[in-house]
Coordinates of C-alpha atoms in Angstrom, one line a residue:
M99 CA -48.0 15.8 -82.2
T100 CA -51.1 14.4 -80.5
V101 CA -52.5 15.8 -77.3
S102 CA -54.7 14.8 -74.4
I103 CA -56.2 16.9 -71.6
H104 CA -57.0 15.9 -68.1
Q105 CA -58.1 17.7 -64.9
L106 CA -55.5 17.5 -62.2
T107 CA -57.2 19.1 -59.1
R108 CA -60.7 18.9 -57.7
G109 CA -60.7 20.8 -54.5
P110 CA -63.5 23.2 -53.4
H111 CA -61.4 26.3 -53.5
G112 CA -59.3 28.2 -56.1
H113 CA -56.1 27.0 -57.6
I114 CA -53.9 29.8 -58.9
L115 CA -50.6 29.2 -60.7
A116 CA -47.8 31.7 -61.1
N117 CA -47.1 32.7 -64.7
R118 CA -43.8 30.7 -64.8
A119 CA -41.6 28.5 -62.5
C120 CA -44.7 26.8 -60.9
W121 CA -43.4 23.4 -61.8
T122 CA -40.9 21.6 -59.4
C123 CA -37.6 21.1 -61.0
D124 CA -38.2 17.3 -61.6
G125 CA -41.5 18.1 -63.4
Q126 CA -43.5 15.8 -61.2
S127 CA -45.6 18.4 -59.3
L128 CA -46.9 21.9 -59.3
L129 CA -47.1 24.6 -56.6
F130 CA -50.2 26.9 -56.4
D131 CA -52.1 29.0 -53.9
T132 CA -55.7 28.8 -53.0
R133 CA -57.1 32.2 -54.0
E134 CA -60.5 32.1 -55.6
D135 CA -59.7 35.3 -57.6
E136 CA -56.2 36.0 -58.8
T137 CA -56.8 39.7 -58.4
Q138 CA -57.6 39.4 -54.7
F139 CA -54.9 38.5 -52.2
T140 CA -56.9 36.2 -50.0
A141 CA -55.1 32.8 -49.8
D142 CA -53.6 31.4 -46.6
Q143 CA -52.3 28.2 -48.2
I144 CA -49.5 27.1 -50.5
E145 CA -50.2 23.6 -51.9
R146 CA -48.6 21.1 -54.1
V147 CA -50.2 18.7 -56.5
H148 CA -48.5 15.7 -57.9
L149 CA -49.1 14.3 -61.4
D150 CA -51.3 11.6 -60.0
G151 CA -53.6 14.2 -58.5
T152 CA -52.4 13.9 -54.9
V153 CA -52.5 17.3 -53.1
E154 CA -50.5 18.2 -50.0
S155 CA -50.1 21.4 -48.0
V156 CA -46.7 23.1 -48.3
Y157 CA -47.3 26.1 -46.1
A158 CA -50.1 27.7 -44.1
S159 CA -50.1 31.4 -43.0
S160 CA -51.0 32.2 -39.5
D161 CA -52.3 35.2 -37.5
G162 CA -54.4 36.4 -40.4
A163 CA -51.5 36.7 -42.9
R164 CA -52.0 36.0 -46.6
C165 CA -49.6 34.1 -48.9
G166 CA -49.4 33.3 -52.6
V167 CA -47.6 33.2 -55.9
P168 CA -45.2 30.3 -55.2
T169 CA -42.4 29.6 -57.6
C170 CA -39.8 26.8 -57.7
S171 CA -36.1 26.6 -58.0
P172 CA -35.0 25.2 -61.4
I173 CA -32.3 23.0 -59.8
D174 CA -33.4 21.8 -56.3
D175 CA -36.4 21.7 -53.9
Q176 CA -36.3 25.3 -52.8
Y177 CA -39.4 27.4 -53.4
V178 CA -40.3 31.1 -52.7
F179 CA -43.6 32.9 -52.3
L180 CA -44.9 36.2 -51.0
E181 CA -46.6 36.8 -47.7
G182 CA -48.4 39.9 -46.6
P183 CA -50.3 41.1 -43.6
G184 CA -53.9 40.2 -43.1
P185 CA -56.5 41.8 -40.8
I186 CA -54.8 43.7 -37.9
P187 CA -55.2 41.9 -34.6
D188 CA -56.6 43.9 -31.7
S189 CA -53.2 43.6 -29.9
L190 CA -51.4 45.4 -32.6
V191 CA -53.9 48.1 -33.6
D192 CA -52.0 50.9 -31.9
I193 CA -48.7 50.2 -33.7
D194 CA -50.1 48.7 -36.9
R195 CA -53.1 50.9 -37.7
N196 CA -51.1 52.1 -40.7
W197 CA -49.9 48.7 -41.9
P198 CA -52.6 47.3 -44.1
Y199 CA -52.0 44.9 -46.9
T200 CA -50.4 46.8 -49.8
A201 CA -47.6 46.5 -52.3
W202 CA -45.0 47.9 -50.0
H203 CA -46.0 45.7 -47.0
R204 CA -45.2 42.3 -48.5
Q205 CA -42.2 40.1 -48.1
G206 CA -40.7 37.0 -49.6
K207 CA -40.5 33.6 -47.9
I208 CA -38.2 30.8 -48.8
G209 CA -38.2 27.1 -47.9
R210 CA -37.6 23.6 -49.1
L211 CA -40.3 21.1 -50.1
A212 CA -38.6 18.4 -48.0
E213 CA -39.3 20.6 -44.9
A214 CA -43.0 21.5 -45.5
G215 CA -44.2 24.3 -43.3
K216 CA -40.7 25.5 -42.4
V217 CA -39.8 28.8 -44.1
Q218 CA -37.5 31.7 -43.6
T219 CA -38.0 35.4 -44.6
L220 CA -36.1 36.1 -47.8
D221 CA -35.7 39.9 -47.8
A222 CA -34.8 41.8 -44.7
R223 CA -36.7 45.1 -43.9
D224 CA -35.4 48.2 -42.1
I225 CA -37.7 51.3 -42.2
V226 CA -35.9 53.4 -39.6
P227 CA -32.7 55.4 -40.5
P228 CA -29.9 54.7 -40.5
F229 CA -30.9 52.0 -43.0
T230 CA -29.1 48.7 -43.2
P231 CA -27.3 47.7 -46.5
G232 CA -28.9 44.6 -47.8
A233 CA -32.3 45.3 -46.3
L234 CA -35.1 47.0 -48.2
R235 CA -37.5 49.6 -46.8
G236 CA -40.8 48.1 -48.1
G237 CA -42.3 45.1 -49.8
T238 CA -41.5 42.6 -52.6
H239 CA -43.7 40.5 -54.9
L240 CA -43.5 37.6 -57.4
H241 CA -40.1 36.1 -56.5
V242 CA -38.3 34.0 -59.2
F243 CA -35.0 32.2 -58.9
S244 CA -32.2 32.7 -61.4
G245 CA -31.2 29.6 -63.4
D246 CA -28.5 28.7 -60.9
A247 CA -30.8 29.5 -57.9
T248 CA -28.2 31.8 -56.4
L249 CA -30.4 35.0 -56.9
V250 CA -34.1 35.8 -56.6
A251 CA -35.7 38.6 -58.6
S252 CA -38.8 40.4 -57.5
T253 CA -40.7 43.7 -57.9
Y254 CA -40.4 46.2 -55.0
E255 CA -42.1 49.2 -53.6
D256 CA -40.9 51.5 -50.8
H257 CA -42.8 52.0 -47.5
V258 CA -40.7 55.0 -46.4
L259 CA -41.5 57.0 -49.6
A260 CA -45.1 55.8 -49.7
E261 CA -45.6 57.2 -46.2
L262 CA -44.1 60.6 -47.3
E263 CA -46.5 60.7 -50.3
Q264 CA -49.4 60.3 -48.0
T265 CA -48.3 63.2 -45.9
G266 CA -47.9 65.4 -49.0
E267 CA -44.2 65.7 -48.7
W268 CA -42.9 67.0 -52.0
R269 CA -39.2 67.3 -51.3
A270 CA -38.8 63.6 -51.6
D271 CA -38.6 60.9 -54.3
R272 CA -41.9 59.2 -55.1
N273 CA -42.6 55.6 -54.4
R274 CA -42.3 53.8 -57.7
R275 CA -42.3 50.1 -58.7
V276 CA -38.8 48.8 -59.4
V277 CA -37.0 45.5 -59.6
A278 CA -35.0 44.1 -56.8
V279 CA -32.5 41.1 -56.6
S280 CA -31.8 39.0 -53.5
R281 CA -28.5 37.1 -53.0
V282 CA -29.7 33.9 -51.4
G283 CA -27.7 32.7 -48.4
Q284 CA -26.1 36.1 -47.6
S285 CA -28.1 36.8 -44.4
V286 CA -28.8 40.4 -43.2
T287 CA -29.6 41.3 -39.6
V288 CA -31.4 44.6 -38.8
P289 CA -31.9 46.6 -35.6
R290 CA -35.3 46.2 -33.8
T291 CA -36.1 49.9 -34.1
H292 CA -39.6 49.2 -35.5
P293 CA -42.1 46.3 -35.0
R294 CA -42.1 45.7 -38.8
N295 CA -38.3 45.5 -39.1
H296 CA -37.1 41.9 -39.7
D297 CA -34.0 40.0 -40.7
G298 CA -33.7 38.1 -44.0
V299 CA -31.7 35.2 -45.4
S300 CA -30.6 37.2 -48.4
F301 CA -28.8 40.4 -49.3
T302 CA -31.3 42.4 -51.3
T303 CA -30.9 45.5 -53.4
V304 CA -32.8 47.5 -56.1
V305 CA -31.3 47.0 -59.6
T306 CA -33.3 49.3 -61.8
E307 CA -33.0 53.1 -61.9
V308 CA -36.2 55.1 -62.2
H309 CA -37.0 58.8 -62.2
D310 CA -40.0 60.8 -61.0
A311 CA -39.9 63.0 -64.1
P312 CA -38.1 61.2 -67.0
R313 CA -36.8 63.5 -69.7
R314 CA -39.1 63.4 -72.7
G315 CA -37.7 61.3 -75.5
S316 CA -34.9 59.8 -73.3
D317 CA -34.2 56.3 -72.0
Q318 CA -35.1 57.4 -68.5
I319 CA -38.0 55.4 -67.0
C320 CA -40.6 56.1 -64.2
R321 CA -41.5 52.5 -63.6
A322 CA -39.8 49.0 -63.9
C323 CA -41.9 45.8 -63.7
S324 CA -42.7 42.5 -65.4
E325 CA -39.2 41.3 -65.0
A326 CA -37.7 37.8 -65.9
W327 CA -34.2 36.3 -66.0
V328 CA -32.5 36.2 -69.4
G329 CA -31.6 32.6 -70.2
S330 CA -31.2 29.7 -67.8
A331 CA -27.4 30.6 -67.7
G332 CA -27.5 34.2 -68.9
Y333 CA -26.5 35.1 -72.5
L334 CA -23.5 36.0 -74.6
R335 CA -22.8 39.6 -75.4
A336 CA -22.0 40.6 -79.0
D337 CA -18.3 40.4 -78.2
G338 CA -18.7 36.9 -76.9
K339 CA -18.3 37.7 -73.2
P340 CA -20.8 35.8 -71.1
I341 CA -23.3 37.7 -68.9
H342 CA -24.2 35.2 -66.2
H343 CA -27.2 37.1 -64.7
A344 CA -29.4 39.6 -66.5
L345 CA -33.0 40.7 -66.2
A346 CA -35.3 41.8 -68.9
F347 CA -38.2 44.0 -67.8
Q348 CA -40.8 46.5 -68.9
G349 CA -39.8 50.1 -68.3
V350 CA -42.1 53.1 -68.9
V351 CA -40.5 56.0 -70.8
V352 CA -42.0 59.3 -71.7
D353 CA -42.2 60.2 -75.4
A354 CA -41.6 63.6 -77.0
G355 CA -45.3 64.5 -76.5
G356 CA -45.2 63.6 -72.8
H357 CA -47.1 60.3 -73.1
P358 CA -46.0 57.2 -71.1
V359 CA -44.9 54.3 -73.2
P360 CA -43.9 50.8 -71.9
E361 CA -40.7 49.6 -73.6
L362 CA -38.5 46.6 -73.1
F363 CA -35.3 47.0 -71.1
I364 CA -32.5 44.8 -69.8
C365 CA -30.1 45.1 -66.9
D366 CA -26.9 43.2 -66.8
L367 CA -25.6 42.3 -63.3
P368 CA -21.9 42.1 -62.5
D369 CA -20.4 38.6 -62.1
R370 CA -19.8 39.2 -58.4
F371 CA -23.1 40.8 -57.6
D372 CA -22.4 40.8 -53.8
D373 CA -18.8 42.2 -54.0
G374 CA -18.5 45.1 -51.5
L375 CA -22.2 45.8 -51.3
Q376 CA -22.3 45.4 -47.6
D377 CA -20.1 48.5 -47.4
D378 CA -22.0 50.5 -50.0
F379 CA -24.3 52.7 -48.0
R380 CA -25.5 54.5 -51.2
I381 CA -27.7 51.5 -52.0
V382 CA -29.9 52.1 -48.9
G383 CA -31.1 55.5 -50.0
T384 CA -32.1 58.2 -47.5
P385 CA -35.3 59.0 -45.7
R386 CA -36.3 61.1 -48.7
S387 CA -34.7 59.3 -51.6
R388 CA -35.1 55.8 -53.0
P389 CA -32.5 53.1 -52.6
G390 CA -29.6 53.3 -55.1
V391 CA -28.5 50.8 -57.8
P392 CA -25.2 49.0 -57.1
S393 CA -22.2 50.0 -59.2
G394 CA -21.6 47.6 -62.1
V395 CA -25.3 47.1 -63.0
V396 CA -25.9 48.2 -66.6
Q397 CA -29.4 49.2 -67.7
R398 CA -30.1 49.3 -71.4
R399 CA -33.2 50.0 -73.5
L400 CA -34.0 47.3 -76.1
T401 CA -37.1 48.5 -77.9
Y402 CA -37.8 51.9 -79.5
T403 CA -41.5 52.0 -80.4
T404 CA -42.6 55.6 -79.8
G405 CA -42.6 56.2 -83.6
R406 CA -44.8 53.2 -84.4
P407 CA -48.6 53.6 -85.2
F408 CA -49.3 51.8 -81.9
P409 CA -46.3 52.5 -79.6
G410 CA -45.3 50.4 -76.6
L411 CA -45.7 46.9 -75.5
A412 CA -49.4 45.8 -75.4
G413 CA -51.8 43.0 -74.9
P414 CA -52.5 41.0 -71.8
R415 CA -50.3 41.4 -68.7
H416 CA -47.1 39.5 -69.4
W417 CA -43.5 39.3 -68.4
A418 CA -40.4 39.7 -70.5
V419 CA -39.4 36.0 -70.5
S420 CA -36.5 34.9 -72.7
A421 CA -35.9 31.7 -74.6
P422 CA -34.0 29.2 -72.3
D423 CA -30.7 29.9 -74.1
G424 CA -31.1 33.6 -73.6
S425 CA -30.9 34.4 -77.3
R426 CA -34.3 36.0 -77.7
I427 CA -36.7 37.8 -75.4
G428 CA -40.4 37.5 -76.0
F429 CA -43.1 40.1 -75.6
F430 CA -46.4 41.2 -77.0
M431 CA -46.9 44.3 -79.2
R432 CA -49.4 45.6 -81.7
D433 CA -48.7 45.5 -85.4
A434 CA -49.3 48.3 -87.8
D435 CA -53.0 47.2 -88.0
G436 CA -53.4 47.3 -84.2
R437 CA -53.5 43.5 -83.7
V438 CA -51.6 42.1 -80.7
A439 CA -48.9 39.7 -81.8
F440 CA -46.0 37.8 -80.3
W441 CA -42.5 39.3 -81.0
T442 CA -39.0 38.6 -80.0
I443 CA -35.8 40.7 -79.7
S444 CA -32.1 39.9 -79.1
P445 CA -30.7 40.9 -75.7
H446 CA -28.3 43.0 -77.7
G447 CA -31.2 45.1 -79.1
G448 CA -31.8 45.7 -82.8
D449 CA -35.0 45.2 -84.7
P450 CA -37.8 43.2 -83.0
V451 CA -39.0 40.1 -85.0
R452 CA -42.7 39.5 -85.4
I453 CA -43.5 35.8 -84.9
T454 CA -47.2 35.5 -85.2
G455 CA -49.2 36.8 -88.2
D456 CA -52.9 36.3 -88.4
A457 CA -53.1 34.0 -85.4
P458 CA -55.6 34.7 -82.7
E459 CA -54.5 37.5 -80.4
P460 CA -53.0 36.3 -77.1
T461 CA -55.0 36.8 -73.9
S462 CA -52.6 35.4 -71.3
A463 CA -48.9 35.5 -70.3
F464 CA -46.7 33.0 -72.3
S465 CA -44.0 30.5 -71.4
W466 CA -41.3 28.9 -73.5
H467 CA -40.9 25.3 -74.5
P468 CA -37.7 24.1 -72.8
D469 CA -35.9 23.6 -76.1
G470 CA -36.8 27.2 -77.3
S471 CA -38.8 25.9 -80.2
G472 CA -41.9 27.9 -79.4
V473 CA -44.2 29.4 -76.7
T474 CA -47.6 28.6 -75.3
Y475 CA -50.4 31.0 -74.3
V476 CA -54.1 31.3 -74.3
A477 CA -55.8 32.8 -77.3
D478 CA -59.3 32.5 -78.7
G479 CA -60.4 30.7 -75.5
R480 CA -57.9 27.8 -76.1
V481 CA -54.4 26.9 -75.1
Q482 CA -52.2 27.4 -78.1
F483 CA -48.7 26.5 -79.2
V484 CA -46.8 29.0 -81.3
R485 CA -43.9 27.6 -83.3
L486 CA -41.0 30.1 -83.3
A487 CA -39.6 29.0 -86.7
D488 CA -42.6 30.1 -88.8
G489 CA -45.2 31.6 -86.4
V490 CA -47.7 28.8 -86.9
C491 CA -50.2 28.8 -84.0
K492 CA -51.7 25.4 -83.2
P493 CA -54.7 25.1 -80.8
L494 CA -54.2 22.4 -78.1
T495 CA -57.5 22.5 -76.3
P496 CA -61.0 22.3 -77.8
P497 CA -63.2 25.4 -78.2
V498 CA -65.8 25.9 -75.5
A499 CA -69.1 24.6 -76.9
P500 CA -71.6 27.4 -77.7
G501 CA -74.1 27.7 -74.8
A502 CA -71.9 25.7 -72.4
R503 CA -72.8 26.3 -68.8
R504 CA -69.7 28.0 -67.4
P505 CA -69.0 31.2 -65.5
S506 CA -67.5 34.3 -67.1
G507 CA -64.1 33.5 -68.6
H508 CA -65.1 30.4 -70.7
G509 CA -62.4 27.9 -71.2
P510 CA -58.8 28.3 -70.0
R511 CA -58.3 31.3 -67.6
H512 CA -56.3 34.2 -69.0
H513 CA -53.6 34.0 -66.3
A514 CA -51.0 31.2 -66.6
C515 CA -50.1 28.7 -69.3
V516 CA -46.8 27.0 -68.3
F517 CA -44.7 24.3 -69.9
S518 CA -43.3 21.6 -67.7
P519 CA -39.4 21.3 -67.4
N520 CA -39.4 18.4 -70.0
G521 CA -41.8 20.1 -72.4
K522 CA -44.3 17.2 -72.3
Q523 CA -47.1 19.0 -70.4
I524 CA -48.6 22.4 -70.2
A525 CA -50.4 23.4 -67.0
F526 CA -53.3 25.9 -67.1
M527 CA -56.3 26.9 -65.1
M528 CA -60.0 26.5 -66.0
P529 CA -63.2 26.7 -63.9
A530 CA -65.0 23.5 -63.0
E531 CA -68.2 23.0 -61.1
L532 CA -68.0 21.4 -57.7
E533 CA -70.8 21.1 -55.1
G534 CA -72.8 23.8 -57.0
H535 CA -70.0 26.3 -57.1
W536 CA -67.4 27.1 -59.7
F537 CA -63.7 27.0 -58.7
D538 CA -60.5 27.4 -60.8
Q539 CA -58.9 24.0 -61.1
L540 CA -55.6 22.9 -62.6
Y541 CA -55.5 21.0 -65.9
L542 CA -52.7 19.5 -68.0
V543 CA -52.3 19.4 -71.8
E544 CA -50.3 16.2 -72.4
L545 CA -48.1 16.3 -75.5
H546 CA -47.4 13.0 -77.2

C-alpha cells in the first residue's frame, strides 16, 4: 500500500469534521462546519468541499444562531446537524433571558444537499405539561443516521429537569446525558404553549435508562453518551435472530467502592420502533421525572472492567463504533501496564480482545475501514492505520519535523480521522498558515 497526502481546503476560517459520517454517501465530498476551535460552538455555516477542492455553502444560520457537527446519510443526500441559540436579541430578552446556549437548548436540523439552505427541524420540543409523545423537553447533539437512514441517534439533555436543578428542587430526577432516537418522517406537532416549543419531522424518544444514584456494583448507569449504531444493517444475535437497529454507547456505572467507571453498553431496539409509541404517555415523563424508555428496548452491559488494574474505558474522547458488519465494537482501554490500546468486543458480550500491542497510544477518535479490516486514528502526531488481524500499526503521514513552525497541536488534529465510503481516502484536520494566521484545514490521505 502506497499513500499520498494533499490539502483539500484553504479557507481563512476553521474546518471541523464530525468524528464519523462526514463523507457524503458517494464519497465525492465532505461536510464540515466553520468553527475555529472544536470546543467552542461558534460556527454559523455548514459547508461542503468536493474532492477537487471546490467549496460551497450548504446552510447558514440566521438571527445569531450557531450550527455545526454535520453528518451524512449513508444511502442518499440527506444530512443532519445541530443548531443552538446564539446571542439573545433585544426583542426576546424578556422571554429568553434564561435560554442561553447550552446542551439542553440545542436541536437537530435535517435537509437534502440537492436543496441547499432548506432544512427542517428534526426533533420536536414541548417543555410545558402535558408533554407531547414524540417530542423531547430539551436539546439534542451529534446526530447520526442508522445504516438504512430511517432513524437518527443523538445525545440528549433535559431542559425541564435542568431548570429544577437550578432552583434547588430535590424531589425530582436530575438532568443527565442520555441517548435519544428519532424516527425520520414521523412528524410531531406540539402546542404553542411556550416560545421555545416547536414541531419536528421525526418522532423522538429516549432509549437509555439512567439513574441518579446507581446501586454500587450493579449494571445501573448515571450517564449514557458516545453512542454509535451497531453495524450498517445491525447484527446477528447468538441465536441467529437479526437485530436490525442497535446502539452501542458508554455508560457510567458505580463500582463497589462508589467510584464512577465508564463501561460499554448496548441497547437493542425493537423491529417496529414506532409501534404504538404515539399512545405511550410514559415516554414523555412528568414535570419532575425524565422521559421513559419505550417498551421493547433492551439495554445490556458488555464490559466489566471494575476489577482491572485500570478500570473503565480510557484514552481520548471516542465513540463506541462497530465494524460495518456489526460483529465487533471498538473502544479504547488501558492495558495492565496503563497504556491505552485499541480493543474490540462482540455485541453479545464476552471477553474483550486487545488489538494493538506496543503501538503508539491513540490520541483521536477512530473510524473503521469499510471492509472491517482495520481502523484509523491519530497517534504519535501521525495518521495511523491499525490492521485488525494482527494489530500492526502503520503510520500514513510523516512526522512533524523538529522545530517546525506550527501552532500547538503539531500535525493532525486530535479530533477526527475518517475513512471514505470506498476506503480509498482518510480525511483529517491539520492547521495551515494563511494570511499570517493558522486555521484548521482538511487534508486527505490517499491510499493506492
